N, CA, C and O atoms as a DFTB+ gen file, in Angstrom:
512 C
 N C O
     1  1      78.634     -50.500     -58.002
     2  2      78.704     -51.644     -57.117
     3  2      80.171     -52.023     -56.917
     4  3      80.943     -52.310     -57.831
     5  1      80.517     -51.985     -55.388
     6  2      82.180     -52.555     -55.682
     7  2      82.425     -53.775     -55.841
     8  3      81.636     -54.714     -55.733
     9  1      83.453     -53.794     -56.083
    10  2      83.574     -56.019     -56.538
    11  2      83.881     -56.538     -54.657
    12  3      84.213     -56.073     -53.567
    13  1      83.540     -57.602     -55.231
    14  2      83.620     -58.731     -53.932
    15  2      85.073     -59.103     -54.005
    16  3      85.823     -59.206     -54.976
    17  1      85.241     -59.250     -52.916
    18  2      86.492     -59.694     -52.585
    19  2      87.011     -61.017     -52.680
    20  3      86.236     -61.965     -52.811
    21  1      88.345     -61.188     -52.624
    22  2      89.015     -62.441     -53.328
    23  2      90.166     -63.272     -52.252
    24  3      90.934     -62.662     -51.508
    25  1      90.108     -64.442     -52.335
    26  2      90.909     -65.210     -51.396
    27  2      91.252     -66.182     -51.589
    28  3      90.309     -66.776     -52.111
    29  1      92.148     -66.868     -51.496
    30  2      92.660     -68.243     -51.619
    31  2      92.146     -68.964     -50.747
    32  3      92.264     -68.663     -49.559
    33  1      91.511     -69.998     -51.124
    34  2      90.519     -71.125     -49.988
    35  2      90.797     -72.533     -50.664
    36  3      90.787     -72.906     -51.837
    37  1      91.051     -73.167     -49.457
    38  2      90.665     -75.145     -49.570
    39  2      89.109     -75.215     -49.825
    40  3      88.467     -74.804     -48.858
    41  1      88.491     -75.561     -50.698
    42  2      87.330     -75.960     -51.125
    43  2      87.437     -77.601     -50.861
    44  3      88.372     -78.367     -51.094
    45  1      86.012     -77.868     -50.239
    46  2      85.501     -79.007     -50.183
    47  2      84.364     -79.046     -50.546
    48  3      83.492     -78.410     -49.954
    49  1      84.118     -79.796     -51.594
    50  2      82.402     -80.163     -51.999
    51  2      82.291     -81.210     -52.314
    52  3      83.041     -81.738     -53.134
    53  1      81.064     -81.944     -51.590
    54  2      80.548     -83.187     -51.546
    55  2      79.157     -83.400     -52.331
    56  3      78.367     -82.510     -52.644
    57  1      79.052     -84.614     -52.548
    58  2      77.918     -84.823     -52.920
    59  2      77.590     -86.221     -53.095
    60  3      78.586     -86.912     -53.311
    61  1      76.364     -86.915     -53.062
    62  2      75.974     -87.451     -52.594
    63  2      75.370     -88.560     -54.176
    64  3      74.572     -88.178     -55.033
    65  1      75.931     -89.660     -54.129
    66  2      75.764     -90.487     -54.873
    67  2      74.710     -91.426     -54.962
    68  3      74.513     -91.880     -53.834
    69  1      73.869     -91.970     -55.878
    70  2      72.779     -92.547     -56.279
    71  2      71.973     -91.691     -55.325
    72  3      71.440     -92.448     -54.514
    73  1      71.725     -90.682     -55.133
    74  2      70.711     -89.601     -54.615
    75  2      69.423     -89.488     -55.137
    76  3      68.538     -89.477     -54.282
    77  1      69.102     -89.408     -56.190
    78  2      67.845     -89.263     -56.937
    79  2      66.643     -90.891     -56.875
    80  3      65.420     -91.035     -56.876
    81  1      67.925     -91.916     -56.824
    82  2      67.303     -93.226     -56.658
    83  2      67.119     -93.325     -55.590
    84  3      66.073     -93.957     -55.444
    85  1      67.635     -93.000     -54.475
    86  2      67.357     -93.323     -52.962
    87  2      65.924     -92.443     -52.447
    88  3      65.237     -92.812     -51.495
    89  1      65.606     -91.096     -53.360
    90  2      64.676     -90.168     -53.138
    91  2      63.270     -91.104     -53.537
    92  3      62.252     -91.216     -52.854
    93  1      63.536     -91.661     -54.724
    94  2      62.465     -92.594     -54.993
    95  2      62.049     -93.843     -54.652
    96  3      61.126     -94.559     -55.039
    97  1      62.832     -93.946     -53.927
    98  2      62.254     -95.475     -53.398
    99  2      61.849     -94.874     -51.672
   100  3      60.659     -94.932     -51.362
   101  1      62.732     -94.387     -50.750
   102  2      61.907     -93.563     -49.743
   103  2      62.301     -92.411     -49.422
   104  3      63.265     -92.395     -48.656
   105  1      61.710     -91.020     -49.882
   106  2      61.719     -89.757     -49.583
   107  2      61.852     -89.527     -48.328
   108  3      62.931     -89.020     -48.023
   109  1      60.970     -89.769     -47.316
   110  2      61.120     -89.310     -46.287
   111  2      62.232     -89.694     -45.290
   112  3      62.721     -88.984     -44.411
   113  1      62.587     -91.226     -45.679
   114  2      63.611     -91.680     -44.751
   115  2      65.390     -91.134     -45.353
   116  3      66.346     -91.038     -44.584
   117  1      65.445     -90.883     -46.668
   118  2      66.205     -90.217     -47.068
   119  2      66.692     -88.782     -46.688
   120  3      67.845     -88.515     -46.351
   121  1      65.682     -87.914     -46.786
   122  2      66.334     -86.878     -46.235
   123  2      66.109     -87.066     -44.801
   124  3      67.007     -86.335     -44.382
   125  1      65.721     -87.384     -44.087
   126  2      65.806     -87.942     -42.358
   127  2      67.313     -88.304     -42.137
   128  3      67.884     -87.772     -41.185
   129  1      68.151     -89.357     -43.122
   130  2      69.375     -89.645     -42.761
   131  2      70.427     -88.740     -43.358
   132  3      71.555     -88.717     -42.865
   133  1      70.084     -87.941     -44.472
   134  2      70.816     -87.038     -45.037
   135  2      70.509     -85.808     -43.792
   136  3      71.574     -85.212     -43.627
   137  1      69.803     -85.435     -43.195
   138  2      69.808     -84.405     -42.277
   139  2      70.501     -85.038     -41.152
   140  3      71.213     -84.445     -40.341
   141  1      70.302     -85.980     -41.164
   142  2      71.452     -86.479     -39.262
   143  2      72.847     -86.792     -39.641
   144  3      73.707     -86.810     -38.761
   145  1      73.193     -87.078     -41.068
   146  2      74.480     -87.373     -41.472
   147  2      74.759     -85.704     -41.736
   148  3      75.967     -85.471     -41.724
   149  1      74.095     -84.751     -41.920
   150  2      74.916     -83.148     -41.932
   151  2      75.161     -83.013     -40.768
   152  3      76.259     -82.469     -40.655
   153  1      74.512     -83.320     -39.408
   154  2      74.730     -82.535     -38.330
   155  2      75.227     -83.355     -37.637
   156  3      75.728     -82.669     -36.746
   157  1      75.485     -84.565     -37.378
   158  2      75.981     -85.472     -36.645
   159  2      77.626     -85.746     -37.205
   160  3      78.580     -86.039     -36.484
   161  1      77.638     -85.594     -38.406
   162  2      79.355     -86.177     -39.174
   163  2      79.618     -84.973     -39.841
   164  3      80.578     -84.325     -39.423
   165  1      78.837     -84.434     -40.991
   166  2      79.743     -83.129     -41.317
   167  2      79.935     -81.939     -40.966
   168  3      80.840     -81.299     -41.501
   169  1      79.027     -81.303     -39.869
   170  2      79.121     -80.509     -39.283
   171  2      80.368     -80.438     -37.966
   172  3      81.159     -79.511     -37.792
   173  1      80.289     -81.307     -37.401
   174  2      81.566     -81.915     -36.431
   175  2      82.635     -82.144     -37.282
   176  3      83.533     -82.273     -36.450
   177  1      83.175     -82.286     -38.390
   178  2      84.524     -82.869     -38.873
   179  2      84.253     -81.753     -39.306
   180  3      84.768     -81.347     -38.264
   181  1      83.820     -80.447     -40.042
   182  2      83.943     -79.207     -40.438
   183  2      84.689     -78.718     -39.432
   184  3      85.846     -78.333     -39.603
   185  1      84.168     -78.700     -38.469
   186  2      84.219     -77.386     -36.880
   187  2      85.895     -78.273     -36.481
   188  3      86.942     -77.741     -36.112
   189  1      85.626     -79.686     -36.717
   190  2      87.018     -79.978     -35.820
   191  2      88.243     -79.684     -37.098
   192  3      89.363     -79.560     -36.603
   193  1      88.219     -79.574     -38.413
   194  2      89.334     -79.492     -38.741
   195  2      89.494     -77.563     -39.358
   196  3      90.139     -77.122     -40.309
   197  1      88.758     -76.945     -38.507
   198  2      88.406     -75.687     -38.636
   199  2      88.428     -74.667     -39.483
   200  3      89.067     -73.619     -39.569
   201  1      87.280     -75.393     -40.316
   202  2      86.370     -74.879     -41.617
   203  2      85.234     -74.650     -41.054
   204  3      84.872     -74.783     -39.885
   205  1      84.442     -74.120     -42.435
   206  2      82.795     -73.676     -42.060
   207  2      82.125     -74.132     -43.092
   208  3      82.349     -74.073     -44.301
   209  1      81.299     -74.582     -42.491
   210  2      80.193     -74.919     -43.553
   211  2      79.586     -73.899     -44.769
   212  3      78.484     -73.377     -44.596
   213  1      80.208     -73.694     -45.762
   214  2      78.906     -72.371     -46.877
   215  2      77.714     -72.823     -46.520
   216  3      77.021     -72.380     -45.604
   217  1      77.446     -73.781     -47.297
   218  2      76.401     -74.035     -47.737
   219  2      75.695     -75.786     -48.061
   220  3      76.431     -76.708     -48.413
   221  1      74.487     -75.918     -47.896
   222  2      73.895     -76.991     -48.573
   223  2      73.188     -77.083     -49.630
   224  3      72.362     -76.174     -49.549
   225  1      73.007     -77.746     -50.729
   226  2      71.731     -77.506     -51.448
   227  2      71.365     -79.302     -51.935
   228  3      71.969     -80.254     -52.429
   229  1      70.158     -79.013     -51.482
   230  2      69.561     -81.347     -51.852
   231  2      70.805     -81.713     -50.970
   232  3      71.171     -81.304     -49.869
   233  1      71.298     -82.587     -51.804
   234  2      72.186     -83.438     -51.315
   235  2      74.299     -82.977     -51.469
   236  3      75.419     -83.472     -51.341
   237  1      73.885     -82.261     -51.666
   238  2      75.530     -81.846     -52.321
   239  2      75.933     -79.991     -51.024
   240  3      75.392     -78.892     -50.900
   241  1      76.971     -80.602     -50.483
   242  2      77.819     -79.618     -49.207
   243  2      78.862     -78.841     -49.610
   244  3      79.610     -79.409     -50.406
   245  1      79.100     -77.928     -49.370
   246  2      80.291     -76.972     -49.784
   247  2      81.039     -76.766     -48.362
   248  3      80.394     -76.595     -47.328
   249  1      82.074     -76.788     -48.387
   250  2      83.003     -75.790     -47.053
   251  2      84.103     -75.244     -47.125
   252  3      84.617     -75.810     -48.090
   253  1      84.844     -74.488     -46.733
   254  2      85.779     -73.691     -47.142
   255  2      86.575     -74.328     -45.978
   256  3      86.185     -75.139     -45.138
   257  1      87.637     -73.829     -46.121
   258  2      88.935     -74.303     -45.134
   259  2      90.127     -73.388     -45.305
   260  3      90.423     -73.396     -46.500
   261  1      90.909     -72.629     -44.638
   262  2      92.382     -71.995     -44.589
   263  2      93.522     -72.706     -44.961
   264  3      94.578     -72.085     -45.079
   265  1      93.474     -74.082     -45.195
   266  2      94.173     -74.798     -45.599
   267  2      94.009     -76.147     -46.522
   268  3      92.974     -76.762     -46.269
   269  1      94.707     -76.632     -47.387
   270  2      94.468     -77.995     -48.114
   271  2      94.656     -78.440     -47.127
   272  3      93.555     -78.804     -46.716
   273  1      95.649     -78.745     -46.177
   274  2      96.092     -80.106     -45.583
   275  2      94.544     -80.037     -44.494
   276  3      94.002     -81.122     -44.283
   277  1      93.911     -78.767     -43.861
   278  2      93.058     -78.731     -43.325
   279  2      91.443     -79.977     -43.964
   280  3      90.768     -80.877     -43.464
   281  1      91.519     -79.258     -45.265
   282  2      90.628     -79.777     -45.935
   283  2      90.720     -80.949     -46.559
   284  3      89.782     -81.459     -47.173
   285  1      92.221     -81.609     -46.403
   286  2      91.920     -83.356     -46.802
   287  2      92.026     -84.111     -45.715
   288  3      92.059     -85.335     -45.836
   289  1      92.109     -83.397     -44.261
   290  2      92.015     -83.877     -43.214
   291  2      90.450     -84.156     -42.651
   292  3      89.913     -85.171     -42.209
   293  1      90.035     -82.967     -42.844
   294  2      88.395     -82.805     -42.922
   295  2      87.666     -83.878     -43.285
   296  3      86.851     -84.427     -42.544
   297  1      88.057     -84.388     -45.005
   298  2      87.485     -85.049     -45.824
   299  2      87.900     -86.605     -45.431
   300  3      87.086     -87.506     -45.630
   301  1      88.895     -86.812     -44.998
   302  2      89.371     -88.256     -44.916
   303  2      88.251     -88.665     -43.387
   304  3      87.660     -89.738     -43.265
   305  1      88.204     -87.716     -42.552
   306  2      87.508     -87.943     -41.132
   307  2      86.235     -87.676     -41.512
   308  3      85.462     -87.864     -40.573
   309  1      85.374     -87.091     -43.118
   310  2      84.083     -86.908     -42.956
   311  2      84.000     -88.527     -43.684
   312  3      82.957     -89.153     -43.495
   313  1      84.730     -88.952     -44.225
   314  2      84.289     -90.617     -44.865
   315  2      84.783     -91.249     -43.656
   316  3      84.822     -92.409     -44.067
   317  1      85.113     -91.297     -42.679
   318  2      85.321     -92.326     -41.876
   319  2      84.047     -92.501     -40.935
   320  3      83.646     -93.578     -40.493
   321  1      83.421     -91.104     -40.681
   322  2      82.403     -90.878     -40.050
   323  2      81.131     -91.352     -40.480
   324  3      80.174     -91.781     -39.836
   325  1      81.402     -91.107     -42.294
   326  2      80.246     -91.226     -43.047
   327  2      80.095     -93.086     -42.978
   328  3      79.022     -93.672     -43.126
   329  1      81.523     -93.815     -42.704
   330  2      81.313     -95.052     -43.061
   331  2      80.603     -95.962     -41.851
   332  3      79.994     -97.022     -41.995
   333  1      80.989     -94.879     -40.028
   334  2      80.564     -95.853     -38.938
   335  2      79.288     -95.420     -38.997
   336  3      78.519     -96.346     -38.737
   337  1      78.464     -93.896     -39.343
   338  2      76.994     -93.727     -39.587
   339  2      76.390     -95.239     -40.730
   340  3      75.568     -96.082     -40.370
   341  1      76.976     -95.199     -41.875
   342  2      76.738     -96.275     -42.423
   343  2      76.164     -97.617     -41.986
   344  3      75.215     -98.298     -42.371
   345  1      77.025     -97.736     -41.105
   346  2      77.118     -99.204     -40.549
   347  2      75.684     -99.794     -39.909
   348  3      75.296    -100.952     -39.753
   349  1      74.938     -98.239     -39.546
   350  2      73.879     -98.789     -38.903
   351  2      72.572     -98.691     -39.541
   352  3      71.450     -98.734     -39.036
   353  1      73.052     -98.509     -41.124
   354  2      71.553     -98.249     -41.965
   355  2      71.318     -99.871     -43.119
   356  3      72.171    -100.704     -43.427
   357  1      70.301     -99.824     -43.385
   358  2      69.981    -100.882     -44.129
   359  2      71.090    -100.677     -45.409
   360  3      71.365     -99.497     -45.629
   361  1      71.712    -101.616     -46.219
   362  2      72.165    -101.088     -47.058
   363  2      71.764    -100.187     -48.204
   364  3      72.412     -99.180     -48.489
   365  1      70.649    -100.583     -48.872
   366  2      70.019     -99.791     -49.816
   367  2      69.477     -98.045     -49.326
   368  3      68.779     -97.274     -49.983
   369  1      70.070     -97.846     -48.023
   370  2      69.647     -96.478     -47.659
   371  2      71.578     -96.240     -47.097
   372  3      71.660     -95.229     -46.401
   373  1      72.176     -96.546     -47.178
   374  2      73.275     -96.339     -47.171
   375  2      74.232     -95.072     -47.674
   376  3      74.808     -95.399     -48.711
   377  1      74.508     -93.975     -47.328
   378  2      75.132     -92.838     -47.538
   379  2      76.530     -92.239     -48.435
   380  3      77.285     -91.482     -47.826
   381  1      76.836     -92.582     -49.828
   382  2      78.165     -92.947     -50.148
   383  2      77.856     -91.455     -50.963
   384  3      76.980     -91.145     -51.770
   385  1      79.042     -90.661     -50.340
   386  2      79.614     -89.441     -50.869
   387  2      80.642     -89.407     -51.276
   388  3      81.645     -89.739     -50.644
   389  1      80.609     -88.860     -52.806
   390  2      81.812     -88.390     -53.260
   391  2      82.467     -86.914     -52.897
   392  3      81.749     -85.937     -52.682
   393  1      83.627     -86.871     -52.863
   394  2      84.089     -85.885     -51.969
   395  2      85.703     -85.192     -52.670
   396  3      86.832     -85.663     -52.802
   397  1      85.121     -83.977     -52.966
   398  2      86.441     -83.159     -54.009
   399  2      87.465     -82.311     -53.230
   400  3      86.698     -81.766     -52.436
   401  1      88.354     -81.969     -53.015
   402  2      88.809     -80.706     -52.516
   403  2      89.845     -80.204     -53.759
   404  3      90.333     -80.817     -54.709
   405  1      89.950     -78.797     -53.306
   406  2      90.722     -78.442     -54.399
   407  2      91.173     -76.890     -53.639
   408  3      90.552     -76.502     -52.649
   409  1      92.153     -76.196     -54.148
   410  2      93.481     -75.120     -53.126
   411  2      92.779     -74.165     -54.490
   412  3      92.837     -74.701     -55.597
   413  1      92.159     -72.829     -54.390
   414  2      92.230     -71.748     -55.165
   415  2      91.567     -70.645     -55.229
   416  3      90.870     -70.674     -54.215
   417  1      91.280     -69.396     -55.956
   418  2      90.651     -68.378     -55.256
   419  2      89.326     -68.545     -55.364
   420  3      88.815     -69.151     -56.306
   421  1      88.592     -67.954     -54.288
   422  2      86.992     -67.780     -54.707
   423  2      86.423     -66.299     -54.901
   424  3      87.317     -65.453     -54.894
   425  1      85.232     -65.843     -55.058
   426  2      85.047     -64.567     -54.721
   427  2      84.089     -64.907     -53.593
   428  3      83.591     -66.031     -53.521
   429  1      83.813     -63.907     -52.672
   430  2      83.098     -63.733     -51.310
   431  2      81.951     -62.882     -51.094
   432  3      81.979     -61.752     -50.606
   433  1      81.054     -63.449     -51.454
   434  2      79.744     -63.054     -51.205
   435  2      79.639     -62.100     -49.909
   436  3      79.129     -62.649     -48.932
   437  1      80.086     -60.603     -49.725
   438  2      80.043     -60.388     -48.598
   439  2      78.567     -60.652     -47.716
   440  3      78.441     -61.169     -46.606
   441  1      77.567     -60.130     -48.585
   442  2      75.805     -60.566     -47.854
   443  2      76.255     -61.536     -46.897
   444  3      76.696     -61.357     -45.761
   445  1      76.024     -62.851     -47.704
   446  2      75.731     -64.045     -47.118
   447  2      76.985     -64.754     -46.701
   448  3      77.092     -65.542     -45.762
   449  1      77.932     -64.354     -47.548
   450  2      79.292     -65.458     -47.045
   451  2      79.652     -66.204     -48.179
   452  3      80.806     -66.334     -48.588
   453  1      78.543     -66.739     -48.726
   454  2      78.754     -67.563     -50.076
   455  2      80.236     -67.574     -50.556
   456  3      81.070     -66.769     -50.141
   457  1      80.480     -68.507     -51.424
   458  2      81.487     -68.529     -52.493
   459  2      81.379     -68.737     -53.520
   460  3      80.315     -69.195     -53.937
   461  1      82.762     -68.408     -54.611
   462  2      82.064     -68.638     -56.033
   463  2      83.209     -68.558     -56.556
   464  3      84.198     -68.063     -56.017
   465  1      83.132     -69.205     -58.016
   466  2      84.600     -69.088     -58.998
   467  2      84.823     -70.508     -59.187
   468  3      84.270     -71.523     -58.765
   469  1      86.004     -70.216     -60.107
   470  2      86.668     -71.528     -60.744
   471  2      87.365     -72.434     -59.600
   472  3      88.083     -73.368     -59.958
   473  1      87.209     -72.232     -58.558
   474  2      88.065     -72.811     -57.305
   475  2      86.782     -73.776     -56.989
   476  3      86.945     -74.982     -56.808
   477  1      85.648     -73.230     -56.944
   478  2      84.532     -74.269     -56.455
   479  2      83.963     -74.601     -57.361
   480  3      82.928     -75.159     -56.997
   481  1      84.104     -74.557     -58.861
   482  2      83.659     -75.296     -59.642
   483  2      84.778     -76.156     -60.154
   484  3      84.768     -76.454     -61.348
   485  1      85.718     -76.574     -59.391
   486  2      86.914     -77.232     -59.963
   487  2      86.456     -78.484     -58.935
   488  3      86.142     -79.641     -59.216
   489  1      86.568     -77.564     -57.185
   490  2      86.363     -78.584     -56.596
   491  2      84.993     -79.751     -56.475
   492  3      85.024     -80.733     -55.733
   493  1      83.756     -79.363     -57.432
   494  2      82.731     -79.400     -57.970
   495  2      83.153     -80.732     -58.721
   496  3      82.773     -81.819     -58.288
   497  1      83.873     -80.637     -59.750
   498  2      83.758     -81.012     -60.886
   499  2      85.178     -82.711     -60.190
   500  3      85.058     -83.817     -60.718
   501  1      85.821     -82.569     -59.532
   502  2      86.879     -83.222     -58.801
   503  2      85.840     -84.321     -58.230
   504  3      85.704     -85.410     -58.787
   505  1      85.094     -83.938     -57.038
   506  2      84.239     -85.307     -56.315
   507  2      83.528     -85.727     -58.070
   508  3      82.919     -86.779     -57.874
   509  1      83.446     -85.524     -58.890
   510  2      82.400     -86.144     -59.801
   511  2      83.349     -86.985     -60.395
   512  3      83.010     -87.769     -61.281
């Protein structure tokens, strides 16, 4: 098997705070606003500060970026976005993401694209 290849990437990973409590009090309206807050705010501040989305999993986003300054540009415009989406939800359904970036190598899932390594478990461990 040959090895996957290696690159220096701006990691951004988010994730999504009091998540598990918001699931229990209403499931359905939760992920309803967690799905319009991916495609409405982080999908657009991805594409505009020109990164890509990896991946989602529950509540917590990954994206890669060619640059830090790319990726704290990203991040400063995905909380500004995240705060005017805010504005129009009850508070207790309210959207507050913590949000890591971090500059270092990953390995590259050629299949899927994925990423992996101490670069995204740094930037992992940073939003926490």
């Amino acid at each position: 098997m040959a090895s996957s290849p290696r690159r220096l990437a701006a990691i951004l990973h988010a994730d999504l705070a009091g998540f598990t409590r918001m699931m229990e009090s209403g499931e359905t309206l939760t992920f309803r606003h967690l799905k319009t807050a991916q495609n409405q705010v982080w999908r657009p501040a991805i594409d505009a500060g020109g990164g890509r989305l990896v991946g989602t999993a529950g509540d917590a986003m990954l994206a890669e970026f060619g640059s830090a300054g790319s990726a704290v540009s990203a991040a400063i415009d995905i909380q500004e976005r995240m705060a005017d989406f805010n504005r129009k939800l009850d508070e207790a359904q309210r959207m507050l993401f913590r949000v890591g970036v971090h500059l270092g190598h990953v390995i590259v899932d050629q299949e899927d694209q994925n990423i992996f390594g101490d670069g995204v478990n740094l930037a992992a461990r940073i939003q926490a």
